[in-house]
PDB file of C-alpha atoms in Angstrom:
ATOM      1  CA  UNK O  25      83.219  18.154-112.838  1.00 66.00           C
ATOM      2  CA  UNK O  26      81.438  15.855-110.375  1.00 81.00           C
ATOM      3  CA  UNK O  27      77.747  16.874-110.619  1.00 81.00           C
ATOM      4  CA  UNK O  28      77.036  15.964-106.982  1.00 89.00           C
ATOM      5  CA  UNK O  29      79.569  18.369-105.516  1.00 93.00           C
ATOM      6  CA  UNK O  30      78.519  19.892-102.177  1.00 95.00           C
ATOM      7  CA  UNK O  31      80.150  23.141-101.061  1.00 96.00           C
ATOM      8  CA  UNK O  32      80.713  23.690 -97.325  1.00 97.00           C
ATOM      9  CA  UNK O  33      81.253  27.359 -96.486  1.00 97.00           C
ATOM     10  CA  UNK O  34      83.305  28.455 -93.460  1.00 96.00           C
ATOM     11  CA  UNK O  35      82.973  32.241 -93.436  1.00 96.00           C
ATOM     12  CA  UNK O  36      82.082  35.108 -91.157  1.00 95.00           C
ATOM     13  CA  UNK O  37      79.790  36.959 -93.548  1.00 95.00           C
ATOM     14  CA  UNK O  38      78.162  36.628 -96.996  1.00 97.00           C
ATOM     15  CA  UNK O  39      80.386  35.887 -99.989  1.00 97.00           C
ATOM     16  CA  UNK O  40      79.789  36.063-103.723  1.00 97.00           C
ATOM     17  CA  UNK O  41      79.026  32.681-105.326  1.00 97.00           C
ATOM     18  CA  UNK O  42      79.347  32.915-109.124  1.00 96.00           C
ATOM     19  CA  UNK O  43      79.372  29.089-109.168  1.00 95.00           C
ATOM     20  CA  UNK O  44      76.091  28.719-107.240  1.00 95.00           C
ATOM     21  CA  UNK O  45      74.243  27.012-110.115  1.00 93.00           C
ATOM     22  CA  UNK O  46      77.079  24.563-110.807  1.00 92.00           C
ATOM     23  CA  UNK O  47      76.870  22.636-107.522  1.00 93.00           C
ATOM     24  CA  UNK O  48      74.119  20.448-106.120  1.00 93.00           C
ATOM     25  CA  UNK O  49      74.113  21.837-102.572  1.00 95.00           C
ATOM     26  CA  UNK O  50      75.656  24.449-100.289  1.00 97.00           C
ATOM     27  CA  UNK O  51      76.046  24.042 -96.531  1.00 97.00           C
ATOM     28  CA  UNK O  52      76.688  27.298 -94.660  1.00 97.00           C
ATOM     29  CA  UNK O  53      78.358  26.582 -91.317  1.00 96.00           C
ATOM     30  CA  UNK O  54      79.821  30.054 -90.648  1.00 96.00           C
ATOM     31  CA  UNK O  55      82.459  29.867 -87.871  1.00 94.00           C
ATOM     32  CA  UNK O  56      81.138  26.903 -85.935  1.00 90.00           C
ATOM     33  CA  UNK O  57      83.937  26.407 -83.441  1.00 92.00           C
ATOM     34  CA  UNK O  58      85.665  23.237 -82.270  1.00 93.00           C
ATOM     35  CA  UNK O  59      82.846  20.794 -83.047  1.00 94.00           C
ATOM     36  CA  UNK O  60      81.996  22.149 -86.496  1.00 95.00           C
ATOM     37  CA  UNK O  61      83.575  19.219 -88.350  1.00 95.00           C
ATOM     38  CA  UNK O  62      81.478  16.537 -86.678  1.00 96.00           C
ATOM     39  CA  UNK O  63      78.343  18.677 -86.920  1.00 95.00           C
ATOM     40  CA  UNK O  64      78.893  19.220 -90.651  1.00 96.00           C
ATOM     41  CA  UNK O  65      79.404  15.491 -91.286  1.00 97.00           C
ATOM     42  CA  UNK O  66      76.177  14.713 -89.420  1.00 96.00           C
ATOM     43  CA  UNK O  67      74.275  17.128 -91.669  1.00 96.00           C
ATOM     44  CA  UNK O  68      75.892  15.874 -94.891  1.00 95.00           C
ATOM     45  CA  UNK O  69      75.147  12.220 -94.112  1.00 94.00           C
ATOM     46  CA  UNK O  70      71.630  12.803 -92.845  1.00 94.00           C
ATOM     47  CA  UNK O  71      72.251  11.994 -89.197  1.00 96.00           C
ATOM     48  CA  UNK O  72      70.827  15.419 -88.365  1.00 96.00           C
ATOM     49  CA  UNK O  73      68.065  17.262 -90.198  1.00 97.00           C
ATOM     50  CA  UNK O  74      69.328  20.851 -90.725  1.00 96.00           C
ATOM     51  CA  UNK O  75      67.089  23.625 -89.418  1.00 97.00           C
ATOM     52  CA  UNK O  76      69.218  26.764 -89.414  1.00 96.00           C
ATOM     53  CA  UNK O  77      68.087  30.019 -91.000  1.00 98.00           C
ATOM     54  CA  UNK O  78      70.170  32.873 -92.386  1.00 98.00           C
ATOM     55  CA  UNK O  79      70.273  35.906 -90.101  1.00 97.00           C
ATOM     56  CA  UNK O  80      71.308  38.106 -93.029  1.00 98.00           C
ATOM     57  CA  UNK O  81      70.699  38.489 -96.752  1.00 98.00           C
ATOM     58  CA  UNK O  82      73.258  37.114 -99.195  1.00 98.00           C
ATOM     59  CA  UNK O  83      73.445  39.586-102.115  1.00 98.00           C
ATOM     60  CA  UNK O  84      74.444  38.442-105.583  1.00 98.00           C
ATOM     61  CA  UNK O  85      77.226  41.019-105.879  1.00 98.00           C
ATOM     62  CA  UNK O  86      79.135  43.055-103.316  1.00 97.00           C
ATOM     63  CA  UNK O  87      77.974  46.185-105.151  1.00 97.00           C
ATOM     64  CA  UNK O  88      74.352  45.311-104.337  1.00 97.00           C
ATOM     65  CA  UNK O  89      74.939  46.083-100.664  1.00 96.00           C
ATOM     66  CA  UNK O  90      73.158  49.279 -99.499  1.00 95.00           C
ATOM     67  CA  UNK O  91      76.329  50.559 -97.803  1.00 94.00           C
ATOM     68  CA  UNK O  92      78.620  49.869-100.772  1.00 94.00           C
ATOM     69  CA  UNK O  93      79.032  53.505-101.876  1.00 93.00           C
ATOM     70  CA  UNK O  94      79.715  54.796 -98.354  1.00 92.00           C
ATOM     71  CA  UNK O  95      82.261  52.263 -97.108  1.00 89.00           C
ATOM     72  CA  UNK O  96      85.050  52.436 -95.953  1.00 89.00           C
ATOM     73  CA  UNK O  97      84.611  56.213 -95.865  1.00 88.00           C
ATOM     74  CA  UNK O  98      87.391  58.764 -95.544  1.00 89.00           C
ATOM     75  CA  UNK O  99      90.078  58.729 -92.853  1.00 89.00           C
ATOM     76  CA  UNK O 100      88.255  57.826 -89.629  1.00 90.00           C
ATOM     77  CA  UNK O 101      84.751  58.812 -90.786  1.00 92.00           C
ATOM     78  CA  UNK O 102      82.099  56.548 -92.321  1.00 91.00           C
ATOM     79  CA  UNK O 103      78.683  57.849 -93.369  1.00 92.00           C
ATOM     80  CA  UNK O 104      75.811  55.534 -92.504  1.00 92.00           C
ATOM     81  CA  UNK O 105      73.251  56.551 -95.101  1.00 93.00           C
ATOM     82  CA  UNK O 106      71.043  53.475 -95.207  1.00 94.00           C
ATOM     83  CA  UNK O 107      68.603  54.926 -92.681  1.00 94.00           C
ATOM     84  CA  UNK O 108      65.975  52.299 -91.874  1.00 95.00           C
ATOM     85  CA  UNK O 109      66.875  50.361 -95.015  1.00 97.00           C
ATOM     86  CA  UNK O 110      69.425  47.995 -93.514  1.00 97.00           C
ATOM     87  CA  UNK O 111      69.840  44.387 -94.668  1.00 97.00           C
ATOM     88  CA  UNK O 112      66.673  42.657 -95.846  1.00 98.00           C
ATOM     89  CA  UNK O 113      64.696  45.867 -95.266  1.00 98.00           C
ATOM     90  CA  UNK O 114      66.663  47.368 -98.161  1.00 98.00           C
ATOM     91  CA  UNK O 115      66.667  44.375-100.515  1.00 98.00           C
ATOM     92  CA  UNK O 116      62.989  43.577 -99.967  1.00 98.00           C
ATOM     93  CA  UNK O 117      61.875  47.210-100.271  1.00 98.00           C
ATOM     94  CA  UNK O 118      63.739  47.485-103.587  1.00 97.00           C
ATOM     95  CA  UNK O 119      62.440  44.076-104.698  1.00 98.00           C
ATOM     96  CA  UNK O 120      66.047  43.379-105.628  1.00 97.00           C
ATOM     97  CA  UNK O 121      67.144  39.900-106.658  1.00 98.00           C
ATOM     98  CA  UNK O 122      69.353  38.274-104.028  1.00 98.00           C
ATOM     99  CA  UNK O 123      71.371  35.077-103.788  1.00 98.00           C
ATOM    100  CA  UNK O 124      69.698  33.874-100.589  1.00 99.00           C
ATOM    101  CA  UNK O 125      67.115  35.923 -98.657  1.00 99.00           C
ATOM    102  CA  UNK O 126      67.022  36.739 -94.971  1.00 99.00           C
ATOM    103  CA  UNK O 127      65.587  33.835 -92.977  1.00 98.00           C
ATOM    104  CA  UNK O 128      66.306  31.256 -95.700  1.00 99.00           C
ATOM    105  CA  UNK O 129      67.247  27.701 -94.780  1.00 98.00           C
ATOM    106  CA  UNK O 130      66.494  24.249 -96.186  1.00 97.00           C
ATOM    107  CA  UNK O 131      65.446  21.036 -94.477  1.00 97.00           C
ATOM    108  CA  UNK O 132      65.257  17.351 -95.398  1.00 97.00           C
ATOM    109  CA  UNK O 133      61.501  17.604 -94.853  1.00 98.00           C
ATOM    110  CA  UNK O 134      58.764  20.055 -95.881  1.00 98.00           C
ATOM    111  CA  UNK O 135      56.313  22.226 -93.952  1.00 99.00           C
ATOM    112  CA  UNK O 136      52.849  23.544 -94.736  1.00 99.00           C
ATOM    113  CA  UNK O 137      51.338  26.681 -93.146  1.00 99.00           C
ATOM    114  CA  UNK O 138      47.596  27.165 -92.629  1.00 99.00           C
ATOM    115  CA  UNK O 139      44.846  28.775 -90.542  1.00 99.00           C
ATOM    116  CA  UNK O 140      46.401  32.168 -89.839  1.00 99.00           C
ATOM    117  CA  UNK O 141      44.188  34.074 -87.405  1.00 98.00           C
ATOM    118  CA  UNK O 142      44.363  36.755 -84.696  1.00 98.00           C
ATOM    119  CA  UNK O 143      43.003  37.277 -81.211  1.00 98.00           C
ATOM    120  CA  UNK O 144      41.380  40.414 -82.676  1.00 97.00           C
ATOM    121  CA  UNK O 145      41.245  42.041 -86.100  1.00 96.00           C
ATOM    122  CA  UNK O 146      40.984  45.573 -84.675  1.00 98.00           C
ATOM    123  CA  UNK O 147      43.242  46.728 -81.842  1.00 98.00           C
ATOM    124  CA  UNK O 148      44.467  49.857 -80.090  1.00 98.00           C
ATOM    125  CA  UNK O 149      48.179  50.517 -79.801  1.00 97.00           C
ATOM    126  CA  UNK O 150      47.848  49.924 -76.055  1.00 97.00           C
ATOM    127  CA  UNK O 151      46.710  46.332 -76.698  1.00 98.00           C
ATOM    128  CA  UNK O 152      48.689  43.195 -77.412  1.00 98.00           C
ATOM    129  CA  UNK O 153      47.859  40.975 -80.368  1.00 98.00           C
ATOM    130  CA  UNK O 154      48.155  37.191 -80.412  1.00 99.00           C
ATOM    131  CA  UNK O 155      48.854  35.690 -83.831  1.00 99.00           C
ATOM    132  CA  UNK O 156      48.167  31.992 -84.445  1.00 99.00           C
ATOM    133  CA  UNK O 157      49.226  29.782 -87.348  1.00 99.00           C
ATOM    134  CA  UNK O 158      49.158  26.016 -87.889  1.00 99.00           C
ATOM    135  CA  UNK O 159      52.311  24.348 -89.223  1.00 99.00           C
ATOM    136  CA  UNK O 160      52.337  20.743 -90.484  1.00 99.00           C
ATOM    137  CA  UNK O 161      55.300  18.497 -91.293  1.00 99.00           C
ATOM    138  CA  UNK O 162      54.321  17.216 -94.746  1.00 98.00           C
ATOM    139  CA  UNK O 163      57.590  15.410 -95.478  1.00 98.00           C
ATOM    140  CA  UNK O 164      59.051  12.014 -94.594  1.00 97.00           C
ATOM    141  CA  UNK O 165      61.366  13.005 -91.751  1.00 97.00           C
ATOM    142  CA  UNK O 166      61.036  14.680 -88.385  1.00 98.00           C
ATOM    143  CA  UNK O 167      62.326  18.230 -88.505  1.00 98.00           C
ATOM    144  CA  UNK O 168      62.368  21.726 -87.097  1.00 98.00           C
ATOM    145  CA  UNK O 169      60.998  24.896 -88.664  1.00 99.00           C
ATOM    146  CA  UNK O 170      61.536  28.559 -87.789  1.00 99.00           C
ATOM    147  CA  UNK O 171      58.184  30.298 -88.261  1.00 99.00           C
ATOM    148  CA  UNK O 172      58.788  33.974 -89.057  1.00 99.00           C
ATOM    149  CA  UNK O 173      56.322  36.824 -88.547  1.00 99.00           C
ATOM    150  CA  UNK O 174      56.721  40.094 -90.438  1.00 99.00           C
ATOM    151  CA  UNK O 175      54.687  43.312 -90.160  1.00 99.00           C
ATOM    152  CA  UNK O 176      53.931  45.536 -93.163  1.00 99.00           C
ATOM    153  CA  UNK O 177      52.763  49.104 -92.503  1.00 98.00           C
ATOM    154  CA  UNK O 178      49.982  50.057 -94.933  1.00 98.00           C
ATOM    155  CA  UNK O 179      49.154  53.453 -93.385  1.00 95.00           C
ATOM    156  CA  UNK O 180      51.494  55.440 -95.620  1.00 92.00           C
ATOM    157  CA  UNK O 181      52.643  57.506 -92.637  1.00 91.00           C
ATOM    158  CA  UNK O 182      56.378  57.721 -92.039  1.00 88.00           C
ATOM    159  CA  UNK O 183      59.302  56.177 -93.881  1.00 92.00           C
ATOM    160  CA  UNK O 184      58.929  52.412 -93.491  1.00 96.00           C
ATOM    161  CA  UNK O 185      60.576  49.352 -95.046  1.00 98.00           C
ATOM    162  CA  UNK O 186      58.492  46.922 -97.076  1.00 98.00           C
ATOM    163  CA  UNK O 187      58.201  44.677 -94.014  1.00 98.00           C
ATOM    164  CA  UNK O 188      60.015  43.996 -90.750  1.00 99.00           C
ATOM    165  CA  UNK O 189      60.563  40.814 -88.751  1.00 99.00           C
ATOM    166  CA  UNK O 190      58.728  41.219 -85.439  1.00 99.00           C
ATOM    167  CA  UNK O 191      58.620  37.697 -83.991  1.00 99.00           C
ATOM    168  CA  UNK O 192      59.634  34.120 -84.728  1.00 99.00           C
ATOM    169  CA  UNK O 193      59.258  30.695 -83.169  1.00 99.00           C
ATOM    170  CA  UNK O 194      61.202  27.465 -83.714  1.00 99.00           C
ATOM    171  CA  UNK O 195      59.199  24.249 -83.442  1.00 99.00           C
ATOM    172  CA  UNK O 196      59.918  20.505 -83.751  1.00 99.00           C
ATOM    173  CA  UNK O 197      57.491  18.376 -85.743  1.00 99.00           C
ATOM    174  CA  UNK O 198      57.244  14.635 -86.283  1.00 99.00           C
ATOM    175  CA  UNK O 199      56.148  13.321 -89.680  1.00 98.00           C
ATOM    176  CA  UNK O 200      52.531  14.335 -90.256  1.00 98.00           C
ATOM    177  CA  UNK O 201      52.352  16.317 -87.005  1.00 99.00           C
ATOM    178  CA  UNK O 202      50.634  19.713 -86.809  1.00 99.00           C
ATOM    179  CA  UNK O 203      51.267  22.352 -84.169  1.00 99.00           C
ATOM    180  CA  UNK O 204      49.633  25.714 -83.582  1.00 99.00           C
ATOM    181  CA  UNK O 205      52.237  28.428 -83.162  1.00 99.00           C
ATOM    182  CA  UNK O 206      51.353  31.479 -81.071  1.00 99.00           C
ATOM    183  CA  UNK O 207      53.295  34.734 -81.384  1.00 99.00           C
ATOM    184  CA  UNK O 208      52.457  37.936 -79.506  1.00 99.00           C
ATOM    185  CA  UNK O 209      52.851  41.487 -80.814  1.00 99.00           C
ATOM    186  CA  UNK O 210      52.810  44.744 -78.843  1.00 98.00           C
ATOM    187  CA  UNK O 211      52.853  48.443 -79.715  1.00 97.00           C
ATOM    188  CA  UNK O 212      56.576  48.323 -80.500  1.00 97.00           C
ATOM    189  CA  UNK O 213      55.871  45.667 -83.126  1.00 98.00           C
ATOM    190  CA  UNK O 214      54.042  48.292 -85.213  1.00 98.00           C
ATOM    191  CA  UNK O 215      55.855  51.444 -84.109  1.00 98.00           C
ATOM    192  CA  UNK O 216      58.574  53.684 -85.498  1.00 97.00           C
ATOM    193  CA  UNK O 217      60.488  56.438 -83.718  1.00 96.00           C
ATOM    194  CA  UNK O 218      58.802  59.758 -84.415  1.00 94.00           C
ATOM    195  CA  UNK O 219      61.191  62.665 -83.913  1.00 89.00           C
ATOM    196  CA  UNK O 220      58.326  65.151 -83.646  1.00 84.00           C
ATOM    197  CA  UNK O 221      57.233  63.612 -80.337  1.00 90.00           C
ATOM    198  CA  UNK O 222      60.564  61.954 -79.420  1.00 92.00           C
ATOM    199  CA  UNK O 223      58.815  58.650 -78.838  1.00 95.00           C
ATOM    200  CA  UNK O 224      57.690  55.445 -80.531  1.00 96.00           C
ATOM    201  CA  UNK O 225      54.577  55.990 -82.614  1.00 97.00           C
ATOM    202  CA  UNK O 226      51.982  53.834 -84.398  1.00 96.00           C
ATOM    203  CA  UNK O 227      49.838  55.524 -87.019  1.00 95.00           C
ATOM    204  CA  UNK O 228      46.174  54.593 -87.180  1.00 96.00           C
ATOM    205  CA  UNK O 229      45.245  52.432 -90.132  1.00 97.00           C
ATOM    206  CA  UNK O 230      45.791  49.081 -91.794  1.00 98.00           C
ATOM    207  CA  UNK O 231      48.706  46.746 -91.142  1.00 98.00           C
ATOM    208  CA  UNK O 232      49.456  43.406 -92.746  1.00 99.00           C
ATOM    209  CA  UNK O 233      50.766  40.372 -90.890  1.00 99.00           C
ATOM    210  CA  UNK O 234      52.935  38.100 -93.036  1.00 99.00           C
ATOM    211  CA  UNK O 235      53.976  34.626 -91.878  1.00 99.00           C
ATOM    212  CA  UNK O 236      56.496  32.498 -93.707  1.00 99.00           C
ATOM    213  CA  UNK O 237      59.731  30.551 -93.921  1.00 98.00           C
ATOM    214  CA  UNK O 238      61.914  33.502 -94.997  1.00 99.00           C
ATOM    215  CA  UNK O 239      61.500  37.166 -95.923  1.00 99.00           C
ATOM    216  CA  UNK O 240      60.928  36.074 -99.541  1.00 98.00           C
ATOM    217  CA  UNK O 241      58.938  32.910 -98.780  1.00 99.00           C
ATOM    218  CA  UNK O 242      55.748  34.307 -97.268  1.00 99.00           C
ATOM    219  CA  UNK O 243      53.092  31.611 -96.923  1.00 99.00           C
ATOM    220  CA  UNK O 244      50.135  33.465 -95.364  1.00 99.00           C
ATOM    221  CA  UNK O 245      49.015  37.088 -94.957  1.00 99.00           C
ATOM    222  CA  UNK O 246      46.167  38.818 -93.152  1.00 99.00           C
ATOM    223  CA  UNK O 247      45.320  42.459 -92.392  1.00 98.00           C
ATOM    224  CA  UNK O 248      44.190  44.153 -89.204  1.00 98.00           C
ATOM    225  CA  UNK O 249      43.266  47.696 -88.178  1.00 98.00           C
ATOM    226  CA  UNK O 250      45.168  49.559 -85.466  1.00 98.00           C
ATOM    227  CA  UNK O 251      43.982  52.720 -83.715  1.00 98.00           C
ATOM    228  CA  UNK O 252      46.640  55.021 -82.319  1.00 97.00           C
ATOM    229  CA  UNK O 253      46.307  56.585 -78.874  1.00 95.00           C
ATOM    230  CA  UNK O 254      48.841  59.303 -79.707  1.00 94.00           C
ATOM    231  CA  UNK O 255      47.917  62.647 -81.238  1.00 87.00           C
ATOM    232  CA  UNK O 256      50.741  64.241 -83.207  1.00 86.00           C
ATOM    233  CA  UNK O 257      50.706  68.022 -82.652  1.00 83.00           C
ATOM    234  CA  UNK O 258      50.432  69.978 -85.885  1.00 85.00           C
ATOM    235  CA  UNK O 259      53.105  72.684 -85.739  1.00 87.00           C
ATOM    236  CA  UNK O 260      53.109  75.349 -88.428  1.00 90.00           C
ATOM    237  CA  UNK O 261      56.552  76.141 -89.834  1.00 90.00           C
ATOM    238  CA  UNK O 262      57.831  78.117 -92.837  1.00 91.00           C
ATOM    239  CA  UNK O 263      57.641  74.856 -94.815  1.00 91.00           C
ATOM    240  CA  UNK O 264      53.935  74.237 -94.108  1.00 91.00           C
ATOM    241  CA  UNK O 265      51.812  74.365 -97.258  1.00 89.00           C
ATOM    242  CA  UNK O 266      49.018  76.939 -97.467  1.00 86.00           C
ATOM    243  CA  UNK O 267      46.729  74.208 -98.807  1.00 85.00           C
ATOM    244  CA  UNK O 268      47.232  72.140 -95.643  1.00 87.00           C
ATOM    245  CA  UNK O 269      46.246  75.156 -93.533  1.00 87.00           C
ATOM    246  CA  UNK O 270      43.095  75.767 -95.567  1.00 84.00           C
ATOM    247  CA  UNK O 271      41.947  72.217 -94.739  1.00 84.00           C
ATOM    248  CA  UNK O 272      41.726  73.207 -91.055  1.00 87.00           C
ATOM    249  CA  UNK O 273      38.462  75.043 -90.410  1.00 86.00           C
ATOM    250  CA  UNK O 274      39.830  76.987 -87.422  1.00 86.00           C
ATOM    251  CA  UNK O 275      42.573  78.508 -89.583  1.00 87.00           C
ATOM    252  CA  UNK O 276      40.554  79.527 -92.639  1.00 83.00           C
ATOM    253  CA  UNK O 277      39.569  82.975 -91.263  1.00 84.00           C
ATOM    254  CA  UNK O 278      43.201  83.789 -90.477  1.00 81.00           C
ATOM    255  CA  UNK O 279      44.451  82.748 -93.919  1.00 78.00           C
ATOM    256  CA  UNK O 280      41.669  84.686 -95.649  1.00 76.00           C
ATOM    257  CA  UNK O 281      42.456  87.737 -93.511  1.00 76.00           C
ATOM    258  CA  UNK O 282      46.146  87.656 -94.424  1.00 73.00           C
ATOM    259  CA  UNK O 283      45.278  87.282 -98.092  1.00 69.00           C
ATOM    260  CA  UNK O 284      42.808  90.184 -97.944  1.00 68.00           C
ATOM    261  CA  UNK O 285      45.439  92.406 -96.324  1.00 63.00           C
ATOM    262  CA  UNK O 286      47.725  91.715 -99.271  1.00 56.00           C
ATOM    263  CA  UNK O 287      45.144  91.511-102.041  1.00 54.00           C
ATOM    264  CA  UNK O 288      47.426  93.085-104.651  1.00 56.00           C
ATOM    265  CA  UNK O 289      49.369  89.862-104.926  1.00 53.00           C
ATOM    266  CA  UNK O 290      46.231  87.855-105.658  1.00 53.00           C
ATOM    267  CA  UNK O 291      44.534  89.892-108.383  1.00 57.00           C
ATOM    268  CA  UNK O 292      43.252  87.922-111.360  1.00 51.00           C
ATOM    269  CA  UNK O 293      43.648  89.205-114.909  1.00 55.00           C
ATOM    270  CA  UNK O 294      43.143  88.056-118.487  1.00 59.00           C
ATOM    271  CA  UNK O 295      46.172  85.773-118.321  1.00 56.00           C
ATOM    272  CA  UNK O 296      45.385  84.074-115.037  1.00 64.00           C
ATOM    273  CA  UNK O 297      42.081  83.306-113.304  1.00 67.00           C
ATOM    274  CA  UNK O 298      41.240  83.277-109.603  1.00 68.00           C
ATOM    275  CA  UNK O 299      41.054  79.465-109.735  1.00 73.00           C
ATOM    276  CA  UNK O 300      44.579  79.269-111.125  1.00 74.00           C
ATOM    277  CA  UNK O 301      45.842  81.664-108.477  1.00 69.00           C
ATOM    278  CA  UNK O 302      44.297  79.611-105.664  1.00 71.00           C
ATOM    279  CA  UNK O 303      45.639  76.347-107.084  1.00 75.00           C
ATOM    280  CA  UNK O 304      49.097  77.889-107.123  1.00 76.00           C
ATOM    281  CA  UNK O 305      48.812  79.391-103.645  1.00 77.00           C
ATOM    282  CA  UNK O 306      47.659  76.122-102.073  1.00 82.00           C
ATOM    283  CA  UNK O 307      50.953  74.532-103.093  1.00 85.00           C
ATOM    284  CA  UNK O 308      53.035  77.382-101.686  1.00 85.00           C
ATOM    285  CA  UNK O 309      54.983  76.821 -98.471  1.00 90.00           C
ATOM    286  CA  UNK O 310      54.518  79.776 -96.128  1.00 88.00           C
ATOM    287  CA  UNK O 311      58.106  80.906 -96.715  1.00 88.00           C
ATOM    288  CA  UNK O 312      57.223  81.500-100.397  1.00 84.00           C
ATOM    289  CA  UNK O 313      54.495  83.924 -99.322  1.00 77.00           C
ATOM    290  CA  UNK O 314      57.104  86.444 -98.251  1.00 77.00           C
ATOM    291  CA  UNK O 315      57.838  87.424-101.833  1.00 74.00           C
ATOM    292  CA  UNK O 316      54.335  86.794-103.144  1.00 71.00           C
ATOM    293  CA  UNK O 317      52.632  88.872-100.449  1.00 72.00           C
ATOM    294  CA  UNK O 318      55.489  91.242 -99.746  1.00 74.00           C
ATOM    295  CA  UNK O 319      55.891  90.048 -96.142  1.00 78.00           C
ATOM    296  CA  UNK O 320      58.972  90.673 -94.058  1.00 84.00           C
ATOM    297  CA  UNK O 321      60.537  87.880 -91.997  1.00 88.00           C
ATOM    298  CA  UNK O 322      59.032  89.472 -88.890  1.00 89.00           C
ATOM    299  CA  UNK O 323      55.548  89.585 -90.429  1.00 85.00           C
ATOM    300  CA  UNK O 324      55.833  85.937 -91.491  1.00 87.00           C
ATOM    301  CA  UNK O 325      56.884  84.941 -87.985  1.00 91.00           C
ATOM    302  CA  UNK O 326      53.969  86.884 -86.479  1.00 89.00           C
ATOM    303  CA  UNK O 327      51.575  85.151 -88.874  1.00 86.00           C
ATOM    304  CA  UNK O 328      52.887  81.700 -87.874  1.00 90.00           C
ATOM    305  CA  UNK O 329      52.629  82.633 -84.197  1.00 91.00           C
ATOM    306  CA  UNK O 330      48.965  83.590 -84.627  1.00 88.00           C
ATOM    307  CA  UNK O 331      48.208  80.424 -86.599  1.00 89.00           C
ATOM    308  CA  UNK O 332      49.881  78.142 -84.051  1.00 89.00           C
ATOM    309  CA  UNK O 333      48.023  79.954 -81.256  1.00 89.00           C
ATOM    310  CA  UNK O 334      44.733  79.316 -83.071  1.00 87.00           C
ATOM    311  CA  UNK O 335      45.512  75.589 -83.041  1.00 84.00           C
ATOM    312  CA  UNK O 336      46.368  75.460 -79.338  1.00 76.00           C
TER     313      UNK O 336
END
């Protein structure tokens, strides 16, 4: 087989490529329309320096797709069970090997990233953040690069993907030229939809800014601290853990009172100490206290009402 074979793909979505390592190059043109032939020839013969980037991940196998087990569904119903883990958010969070990552694309030149810095390293969620990075054309041809900015939530609050694309900028660079790219982030760049408050929410804490050429080709990273202006109300439900309530000083007297009123359920003996009992109780949800303390549903509801009132 000719070792310098180049494959040109005309397709509407990712395809499996079991032959990927047997060809010297692949040109993805998708469905380029009437002028696709001339455009492809210009790329193949070097008249144009390619600068496109993939807007989706190419998995190795169809079965790798996060929706594989739920599609096509049954009759006229399809379950969308990916949640926030759609596309690269799924593959990158799983650290799963892929054929070509989101944002990938080659050029006939090379680019170097440097000097990542922010307008501020500590912001409130009501502020905007300017992110700056220098990009240099280090190759032998003029070219264009798509600089991609991803945000990684390090707070541990909420269900978040490994990282999410929040901004990008395409720039043209002559040989040896350097440009400073500026990208601006706002509250929505860090936020996720919190059902408890029915609004977009940023948790206070550390976030990481990642800048690169694709979701798997991150060149520079830097952290910042964000302070949230939103207070999430703490609502006590049957699933609230007793241990979480004991951490709130205002609620301790109420919890101790309820336990004293039902002391029979908390008596230590030779087989179990008071420390063991407390360790067990702290991991109880309130609904489990019905059987342990002999509470009726009405008594449990009254207890939750009093506790929520104490927090108001």
